C-alpha cells in the first residue's frame, strides 16, 4: 500500500497543516504571534494519531506531557523569554536516554529501567525549549539497517508501507518523512542516520565524530539530526554541538556559523565515488539519479573527478568480526531466557563472535584504523565527495537487511561505513525517486571536521534538485 500525496509546496510558503511547517517557519510565526506552540503541538499530535497505526515509528509517545511543555513554551514566548528552539516539536531516538523513560535498545531482552538523566543530545534540545513528543523505534541493539525489532512493532516507510524505513534510526526516518514535527535525532555507527534518511527521502547528517557529545561514547558512533530541510538540521546543530563533560571523546567546542549556508560551487573540487568496491551491486536507477546530480554540480561550475573505491572485503569482514564479538559480549552474558528474547537474526549473527580468537578480534578491530586511513587518503584532495548512500532503494519491511542473511549482514553499507571510521562529516540528502516512487539518497561527505561545509553543499543541492515531490500523506 502506498501513501497518498498532496500537491508540492513551494518552500517559501508555509503549509496549510501546521504539522508540515519547518522549525524555521514555526519560530518565525511564534515570534509574530501568528500561531502558538500549543496549536502546533496539537497539529502534530493529530498527524501522529492518524499515521502511527500504519507506521509504528514511535516509542513512549506522551501527548499530555508534550502539551504541558508546549504551554510552558507559549508562556515564555508571551514573556519575551523564548529559548532558541522554543516550542518546536521533536522526537529522540530510543537509545538516547531521556530522564524517566526506559532504554530497551530495541530488544525485548533488556529490563525496562527508567533512565536516571537525559543523555547529552536530549539535554541540549530540552534546554533549548523543544517539545519532546516521543522516542523513536530502533532494531535490537541498533545493529540492523531495518525497522525490525524484538521489542518495538515493525516500523514502516511512509512512502510505501510495504517497504523498510531503514535503520537503525528507523523510527526517526519514518517520523521525519511523515511530518511528526520538524526535528528528529538519530545515531550512526555505520550508516544508521544516512541509510534511513536516504530511504525515507529526508535530510540526515552524520556529523564529525565528537562534534555532538554523546553518552555512552564509542568508536565511530555519533548522534545527528534528521529533518526535512537542511536549515532545520543546522538549527539543531547549533544546540546539539554545545559541550558536555560526560563525553570524554568529544571535540573541543567551536562556535561555528551553523546558519550560514551559502557556498560558491564554482570554487569546489568534488570527488565522485560511484562504486563502493564491495557488497550489493549498484542499482541502475540509483546510479542514474546520482549521476544526474553530479552533472548538475558540474554544470554549476564544480571541478569533478572520480574517486576509486577503497573499502575492501578484509576491512568489512574484519569490522563484522569485531562487531559480532562486541555484540556477543552483551548477549552472551544474558541468561538463557533473556537470550531467547533477542531477535533471532541478531542472536545468530552475534553468536558468530563467540568462537573468535583474540587475534581475530584484534585484527577485526584494527580494520577500523585501516579503513580510516584509506578513507582519508582517498578523499583528502577534494572539498567534498559525492556518492550514493545505499546501492538500492528501500527493501521489504519484514526483512532484517536487504540480503536477510546474518552471514552477510553489511553488504549494503559500503558507501557509508568508512566515513564513521574516518571522523568525516557525511550527510544524506534526497536526490530523486525510483520509477516506483521510492526515495534515493545522495551522500555528501566533507573533509574531517567540516560539518558546516557539508551542510552548505547539501543546501545547495536541496535548491538545485529537480526531482522534488510532495511529502507522503495518509
Coordinates of C-alpha atoms in Angstrom, one line a residue:
X1 CA 0.0 0.0 0.0
X2 CA 1.5 3.4 -1.0
X3 CA 0.7 6.7 0.7
X4 CA -1.4 9.3 -1.0
X5 CA 0.2 12.6 -1.6
X6 CA -0.8 16.3 -1.8
X7 CA 0.5 18.9 -4.2
X8 CA 4.1 20.1 -3.9
X9 CA 4.6 23.1 -1.6
X10 CA 7.0 25.9 -2.5
X11 CA 9.4 26.0 0.4
X12 CA 8.9 29.8 0.7
X13 CA 5.2 29.3 1.6
X14 CA 4.1 27.7 4.9
X15 CA 2.0 24.6 4.5
X16 CA -1.7 24.6 5.4
X17 CA -1.2 21.9 8.0
X18 CA 1.0 23.2 10.9
X19 CA 2.5 19.7 11.3
X20 CA 4.3 20.2 8.0
X21 CA 5.9 23.5 8.9
X22 CA 9.6 23.7 9.2
X23 CA 11.2 24.6 12.5
X24 CA 12.3 27.9 11.0
X25 CA 8.7 28.7 10.0
X26 CA 7.4 27.8 13.4
X27 CA 9.9 30.0 15.2
X28 CA 9.2 33.0 13.0
X29 CA 5.4 32.5 13.4
X30 CA 5.8 32.2 17.2
X31 CA 7.7 35.5 17.3
X32 CA 5.0 37.2 15.3
X33 CA 2.3 35.5 17.5
X34 CA 0.7 34.2 14.4
X35 CA 0.4 30.7 15.9
X36 CA 1.3 29.2 19.3
X37 CA 3.4 26.2 20.3
X38 CA 0.2 24.7 21.7
X39 CA -1.5 24.9 18.3
X40 CA 1.5 23.4 16.5
X41 CA 1.8 20.6 19.0
X42 CA -1.9 19.8 18.7
X43 CA -1.5 19.6 14.9
X44 CA 1.5 17.2 15.2
X45 CA -0.3 15.0 17.7
X46 CA -3.2 14.8 15.2
X47 CA -0.8 13.8 12.5
X48 CA 0.7 11.1 14.7
X49 CA -2.6 9.7 15.7
X50 CA -3.6 9.5 12.1
X51 CA -0.4 7.9 10.8
X52 CA 1.1 5.9 13.6
X53 CA -1.2 2.9 13.4
X54 CA 0.4 2.3 9.9
X55 CA 4.0 3.4 10.5
X56 CA 4.8 2.3 14.1
X57 CA 7.7 4.8 14.3
X58 CA 7.3 5.9 18.0
X59 CA 8.0 4.6 21.4
X60 CA 6.9 6.3 24.7
X61 CA 4.6 8.7 22.9
X62 CA 3.3 11.1 25.6
X63 CA 0.9 13.7 24.1
X64 CA -0.1 15.0 27.5
X65 CA 3.5 15.8 28.5
X66 CA 4.1 17.4 25.1
X67 CA 1.1 19.7 25.6
X68 CA 2.3 20.7 29.0
X69 CA 5.7 21.6 27.6
X70 CA 4.0 23.5 24.7
X71 CA 2.0 25.5 27.2
X72 CA 5.2 26.4 29.1
X73 CA 6.8 27.4 25.8
X74 CA 3.8 29.5 24.9
X75 CA 4.2 31.4 28.3
X76 CA 7.9 32.0 27.6
X77 CA 7.1 33.5 24.1
X78 CA 4.5 35.7 25.8
X79 CA 7.0 37.0 28.3
X80 CA 9.7 37.5 25.7
X81 CA 11.9 34.8 27.2
X82 CA 11.9 32.4 24.3
X83 CA 14.7 29.8 24.0
X84 CA 16.5 29.1 20.7
X85 CA 14.2 26.2 19.7
X86 CA 11.3 27.0 22.0
X87 CA 8.0 25.2 21.2
X88 CA 9.3 23.2 18.2
X89 CA 8.1 19.5 18.3
X90 CA 10.9 16.9 18.3
X91 CA 11.5 13.2 18.7
X92 CA 14.6 11.5 20.1
X93 CA 15.9 8.0 19.1
X94 CA 15.2 5.4 21.7
X95 CA 18.8 4.7 22.6
X96 CA 19.4 8.4 23.5
X97 CA 18.3 8.4 27.1
X98 CA 15.6 10.8 28.4
X99 CA 15.0 11.0 32.1
X100 CA 12.3 8.7 33.4
X101 CA 12.0 6.6 30.2
X102 CA 13.4 3.1 29.9
X103 CA 16.0 2.5 27.2
X104 CA 15.4 -1.0 25.8
X105 CA 17.8 -0.6 22.9
X106 CA 15.2 -2.1 20.6
X107 CA 15.4 -5.6 22.2
X108 CA 13.0 -7.5 24.4
X109 CA 15.9 -8.9 26.3
X110 CA 16.7 -5.8 28.4
X111 CA 15.0 -4.7 31.7
X112 CA 12.8 -1.6 31.4
X113 CA 14.6 0.6 33.9
X114 CA 13.8 4.3 33.6
X115 CA 16.8 6.4 32.7
X116 CA 18.2 8.5 35.5
X117 CA 19.0 11.5 33.4
X118 CA 18.9 12.9 29.8
X119 CA 21.8 11.9 27.6
X120 CA 23.7 15.0 26.2
X121 CA 21.7 15.3 22.9
X122 CA 18.4 15.1 24.7
X123 CA 19.6 17.5 27.4
X124 CA 20.7 20.1 24.8
X125 CA 17.4 20.0 23.0
X126 CA 15.4 20.2 26.2
X127 CA 17.5 23.1 27.4
X128 CA 16.6 25.0 24.2
X129 CA 12.9 24.5 24.6
X130 CA 11.9 21.8 22.2
X131 CA 8.6 19.9 22.8
X132 CA 9.6 16.3 23.1
X133 CA 6.8 14.2 21.7
X134 CA 8.2 10.7 21.9
X135 CA 11.2 8.4 21.4
X136 CA 11.6 6.7 18.0
X137 CA 12.0 3.0 17.4
X138 CA 15.1 1.0 16.5
X139 CA 16.1 -2.6 15.9
X140 CA 17.8 -4.8 18.5
X141 CA 21.0 -3.2 19.8
X142 CA 20.9 -0.8 16.8
X143 CA 22.6 -3.5 14.7
X144 CA 20.3 -3.6 11.7
X145 CA 19.5 -1.2 8.8
X146 CA 15.9 -2.1 9.4
X147 CA 12.8 -1.3 11.4
X148 CA 12.6 -4.9 12.6
X149 CA 12.8 -5.3 16.4
X150 CA 12.0 -7.9 19.1
X151 CA 10.6 -5.1 21.4
X152 CA 9.1 -2.5 19.1
X153 CA 6.4 -3.1 16.5
X154 CA 7.7 -3.3 12.9
X155 CA 8.4 0.3 11.6
X156 CA 7.4 1.1 8.0
X157 CA 8.3 3.6 5.3
X158 CA 5.8 6.4 4.8
X159 CA 6.5 6.5 1.0
X160 CA 5.3 2.9 0.8
X161 CA 4.3 1.0 3.9
X162 CA 5.3 -2.3 2.4
X163 CA 8.9 -1.1 2.5
X164 CA 11.5 -0.7 5.2
X165 CA 12.4 2.8 6.6
X166 CA 16.0 1.6 7.1
X167 CA 17.9 1.8 10.4
X168 CA 19.0 1.7 12.9
X169 CA 17.4 5.2 13.2
X170 CA 14.3 3.6 11.7
X171 CA 11.5 5.4 13.6
X172 CA 13.3 8.7 13.2
X173 CA 13.5 8.5 9.4
X174 CA 9.8 7.5 9.2
X175 CA 8.7 10.2 11.6
X176 CA 10.6 12.9 9.7
X177 CA 9.1 11.9 6.4
X178 CA 5.6 11.6 7.8
X179 CA 5.7 15.0 9.5
X180 CA 5.8 14.1 13.1
X181 CA 7.2 17.5 13.8
X182 CA 10.3 19.0 12.1
X183 CA 13.1 17.9 14.4
X184 CA 14.4 14.4 14.9
X185 CA 17.6 12.9 16.1
X186 CA 19.2 9.6 15.4
X187 CA 22.6 7.8 15.9
X188 CA 25.0 6.4 13.3
X189 CA 27.9 4.0 13.6
X190 CA 28.0 2.6 10.1
X191 CA 25.2 4.4 8.3
X192 CA 22.3 4.4 10.8
X193 CA 21.3 8.0 10.1
X194 CA 22.2 8.3 6.4
X195 CA 20.6 5.0 5.3
X196 CA 17.1 5.7 6.8
X197 CA 17.4 9.3 5.7
X198 CA 18.1 8.2 2.2
X199 CA 15.3 5.6 2.1
X200 CA 12.8 7.9 3.6
X201 CA 13.7 10.9 1.5
X202 CA 14.8 13.2 4.3
X203 CA 18.0 15.0 5.3
X204 CA 20.3 13.3 7.7
X205 CA 23.7 14.5 9.0
X206 CA 26.3 12.2 10.5
X207 CA 28.5 14.9 12.0
X208 CA 32.2 14.6 12.6
X209 CA 33.0 12.2 15.4
X210 CA 32.8 14.1 18.6
X211 CA 31.1 17.1 17.3
X212 CA 27.9 16.3 19.2
X213 CA 28.6 15.0 22.7
X214 CA 27.0 11.6 23.3
X215 CA 26.8 9.2 26.3
X216 CA 27.9 6.4 26.1
X217 CA 30.5 7.3 23.5
X218 CA 32.0 4.6 21.3
X219 CA 34.4 4.4 18.3
X220 CA 32.6 5.8 15.2
X221 CA 29.3 6.4 17.0
X222 CA 27.6 9.8 16.6
X223 CA 24.3 11.4 17.1
X224 CA 22.9 13.7 14.4
X225 CA 19.8 15.5 13.1
X226 CA 17.2 14.0 10.8
X227 CA 14.9 16.7 9.3
X228 CA 13.0 17.6 6.1
X229 CA 15.3 20.5 5.4
X230 CA 19.0 21.3 5.7
X231 CA 18.3 24.6 7.6
X232 CA 16.3 22.8 10.3
X233 CA 19.3 20.4 10.7
X234 CA 21.6 23.5 11.1
X235 CA 19.3 24.9 13.8
X236 CA 19.6 21.6 15.6
X237 CA 23.4 21.6 15.3
X238 CA 23.6 25.0 16.9
X239 CA 22.1 23.3 20.0
X240 CA 23.4 19.8 19.9
X241 CA 27.1 20.7 19.4
X242 CA 27.3 22.5 22.8
X243 CA 29.8 20.8 25.2
X244 CA 29.1 18.1 27.7
X245 CA 31.7 16.7 30.0
X246 CA 30.2 13.2 30.0
X247 CA 31.7 12.6 26.6
X248 CA 35.4 12.2 27.0
X249 CA 35.8 11.6 23.2
X250 CA 34.1 14.8 22.1
X251 CA 35.8 17.6 20.2
X252 CA 36.7 20.9 21.8
X253 CA 33.6 23.2 21.4
X254 CA 33.6 25.6 18.5
X255 CA 31.0 28.3 17.9
X256 CA 30.6 27.5 14.2
X257 CA 28.4 29.5 11.8
X258 CA 25.8 26.8 11.5
X259 CA 23.2 29.0 9.8
X260 CA 25.5 30.5 7.2
X261 CA 24.6 28.1 4.4
X262 CA 25.8 29.9 1.3
X263 CA 28.5 28.3 -0.9
X264 CA 30.2 29.1 -4.2
X265 CA 30.0 25.8 -6.2
X266 CA 32.4 27.2 -8.8
X267 CA 35.3 27.1 -6.4
X268 CA 34.9 23.5 -5.4
X269 CA 36.8 20.3 -6.3
X270 CA 34.3 17.4 -5.9
X271 CA 35.2 13.7 -6.0
X272 CA 32.6 11.2 -7.1
X273 CA 32.6 7.6 -5.8
X274 CA 30.1 5.7 -7.8
X275 CA 31.4 2.2 -6.8
X276 CA 31.7 1.0 -3.2
X277 CA 34.1 -1.7 -4.2
X278 CA 32.2 -4.3 -2.1
X279 CA 28.7 -5.6 -1.4
X280 CA 25.5 -5.3 -3.3
X281 CA 25.9 -4.0 -6.9
X282 CA 24.7 -0.5 -7.6
X283 CA 21.1 -0.5 -8.9
X284 CA 20.8 1.2 -12.3
X285 CA 18.1 3.6 -11.1
X286 CA 20.2 4.7 -8.1
X287 CA 23.2 5.2 -10.4
X288 CA 21.3 7.3 -12.9
X289 CA 19.9 9.5 -10.2
X290 CA 23.3 10.2 -8.6
X291 CA 24.9 10.7 -12.0
X292 CA 22.3 13.3 -12.7
X293 CA 23.2 15.2 -9.5
X294 CA 26.9 15.0 -10.5
X295 CA 26.1 16.5 -13.9
X296 CA 24.2 19.4 -12.3
X297 CA 27.1 20.2 -10.0
X298 CA 29.5 20.1 -13.0
X299 CA 27.2 22.5 -14.9
X300 CA 27.2 24.8 -11.9
X301 CA 31.0 25.1 -12.2
X302 CA 32.4 22.4 -9.8
X303 CA 35.5 20.5 -10.9
X304 CA 34.6 16.8 -10.9
X305 CA 37.0 13.9 -10.5
X306 CA 36.4 10.1 -10.0
X307 CA 37.2 8.6 -6.6
X308 CA 38.1 4.9 -7.0
X309 CA 36.6 2.5 -4.3
X310 CA 38.8 1.9 -1.3
X311 CA 36.8 -0.3 1.1
X312 CA 38.0 -3.9 0.8
X313 CA 36.5 -7.2 1.8
X314 CA 39.1 -7.6 4.5
X315 CA 38.1 -4.3 6.0
X316 CA 34.3 -5.1 6.0
X317 CA 34.7 -8.6 7.2
X318 CA 37.1 -7.6 10.0
X319 CA 34.7 -5.0 11.2
X320 CA 31.9 -7.6 11.1
X321 CA 34.0 -9.9 13.3
X322 CA 34.7 -7.1 15.8
X323 CA 31.1 -6.0 16.0
X324 CA 29.9 -9.6 16.3
X325 CA 32.2 -10.2 19.2
X326 CA 31.2 -6.9 20.8
X327 CA 27.5 -7.9 20.5
X328 CA 28.1 -11.3 21.9
X329 CA 29.7 -9.8 25.0
X330 CA 26.3 -8.2 25.6
X331 CA 24.1 -11.1 24.5
X332 CA 26.2 -13.9 25.8
X333 CA 26.2 -12.5 29.3
X334 CA 22.4 -12.8 29.4
X335 CA 20.6 -15.8 30.9
X336 CA 19.1 -18.3 28.5
X337 CA 15.6 -16.9 28.9
X338 CA 16.8 -13.4 28.1
X339 CA 18.8 -14.6 25.1
X340 CA 15.7 -16.2 23.7
X341 CA 14.0 -12.8 23.6
X342 CA 16.7 -11.3 21.3
X343 CA 15.7 -11.1 17.6
X344 CA 16.7 -14.4 16.1
X345 CA 18.6 -12.8 13.3
X346 CA 20.7 -10.7 15.7
X347 CA 21.3 -13.6 18.1
X348 CA 22.5 -15.8 15.2
X349 CA 24.7 -13.0 13.9
X350 CA 26.2 -12.3 17.4
X351 CA 26.9 -16.0 18.1
X352 CA 29.4 -15.8 15.2
X353 CA 31.6 -13.8 17.6
X354 CA 31.8 -16.2 20.5
X355 CA 34.3 -18.6 18.9
X356 CA 36.6 -15.9 17.5
X357 CA 40.2 -15.9 18.9
X358 CA 41.8 -12.9 20.5
X359 CA 44.0 -12.4 17.4
X360 CA 40.9 -12.5 15.1
X361 CA 39.1 -9.9 17.2
X362 CA 42.2 -7.7 17.3
X363 CA 42.6 -8.0 13.6
X364 CA 38.9 -7.0 13.2
X365 CA 39.2 -4.0 15.5
X366 CA 42.4 -2.9 13.6
X367 CA 40.4 -2.8 10.4
X368 CA 38.7 0.3 11.7
X369 CA 42.0 2.1 11.6
X370 CA 42.9 0.6 8.2
X371 CA 39.5 1.9 6.9
X372 CA 40.0 5.3 8.5
X373 CA 43.4 5.7 6.8
X374 CA 42.1 4.5 3.5
X375 CA 39.1 6.9 3.6
X376 CA 41.3 10.0 4.4
X377 CA 43.9 9.0 1.8
X378 CA 41.2 8.6 -0.9
X379 CA 39.3 11.8 -0.2
X380 CA 41.6 14.5 1.3
X381 CA 42.3 16.1 -2.1
X382 CA 38.7 17.0 -2.5
X383 CA 36.5 19.7 -0.9
X384 CA 33.6 17.1 -0.9
X385 CA 32.9 13.6 -2.2
X386 CA 29.5 12.6 -3.7
X387 CA 28.2 9.1 -3.8
X388 CA 25.1 7.0 -3.4
X389 CA 24.0 6.5 0.2
X390 CA 23.0 2.9 -0.5
X391 CA 23.3 0.7 -3.5
X392 CA 19.5 0.0 -3.7
X393 CA 16.2 1.7 -2.8
X394 CA 14.1 0.7 0.2
X395 CA 13.6 -3.1 0.6
X396 CA 10.6 -5.1 2.0
X397 CA 9.6 -4.0 5.5
X398 CA 9.8 -7.5 7.1
X399 CA 13.5 -8.1 6.3
X400 CA 16.3 -7.6 8.7
X401 CA 18.6 -6.5 5.9
X402 CA 18.5 -6.3 2.1
X403 CA 20.0 -9.8 1.8
X404 CA 18.4 -11.0 5.0
X405 CA 21.3 -13.3 5.8
X406 CA 23.2 -12.9 9.1
X407 CA 26.3 -14.3 7.5
X408 CA 26.2 -11.3 5.0
X409 CA 24.9 -8.6 7.2
X410 CA 26.7 -5.5 5.9
X411 CA 26.7 -5.8 2.1
X412 CA 24.7 -2.5 1.9
X413 CA 26.9 -0.2 3.9
X414 CA 30.0 0.1 1.7
X415 CA 29.3 3.7 0.9
X416 CA 28.7 4.9 4.4
X417 CA 30.7 2.9 7.0
X418 CA 34.2 4.2 6.2
X419 CA 33.3 7.8 7.0
X420 CA 32.3 6.7 10.5
X421 CA 35.8 5.4 11.0
X422 CA 37.5 8.4 9.4
X423 CA 35.6 11.0 11.6
X424 CA 34.4 12.8 8.4
X425 CA 31.0 14.5 8.3
X426 CA 28.7 12.9 5.9
X427 CA 25.1 13.5 5.0
X428 CA 22.2 12.1 3.0
X429 CA 20.1 14.5 1.0
X430 CA 17.3 13.4 -1.3
X431 CA 18.5 13.1 -4.9
X432 CA 15.3 11.8 -6.6
X433 CA 13.0 8.8 -6.8
X434 CA 12.7 5.4 -8.5
X435 CA 10.0 4.8 -11.0
X436 CA 8.1 3.2 -8.2
X437 CA 8.2 6.4 -6.2
X438 CA 10.9 5.3 -3.6
X439 CA 13.4 8.0 -2.5
X440 CA 17.1 7.8 -3.5
X441 CA 19.8 9.4 -1.2
X442 CA 22.8 11.4 -2.4
X443 CA 25.7 11.2 0.1
X444 CA 27.7 14.4 0.7
X445 CA 30.9 13.8 2.5
X446 CA 33.3 16.6 3.6
X447 CA 36.8 16.8 4.9
X448 CA 37.3 15.9 8.6
X449 CA 35.5 18.4 10.9
X450 CA 34.0 20.4 8.0
X451 CA 30.4 19.9 9.2
X452 CA 29.3 23.4 8.1
X453 CA 30.7 22.7 4.6
X454 CA 28.6 19.5 4.3
X455 CA 25.5 21.4 5.4
X456 CA 26.3 24.1 2.8
X457 CA 26.7 21.8 -0.1
X458 CA 23.7 19.8 0.9
X459 CA 21.7 23.0 1.0
X460 CA 23.0 23.9 -2.5
X461 CA 21.8 20.5 -3.8
X462 CA 18.5 21.0 -2.0
X463 CA 17.8 24.1 -4.0
X464 CA 19.1 22.5 -7.3
X465 CA 17.4 19.2 -7.1
X466 CA 14.9 18.9 -9.9
X467 CA 13.0 15.8 -8.5
X468 CA 11.1 17.3 -5.6
X469 CA 7.8 15.6 -4.7
X470 CA 5.1 16.2 -2.1
X471 CA 5.6 14.6 1.3
X472 CA 3.6 11.4 1.8
X473 CA 0.1 11.7 3.4
X474 CA -2.2 9.0 4.6

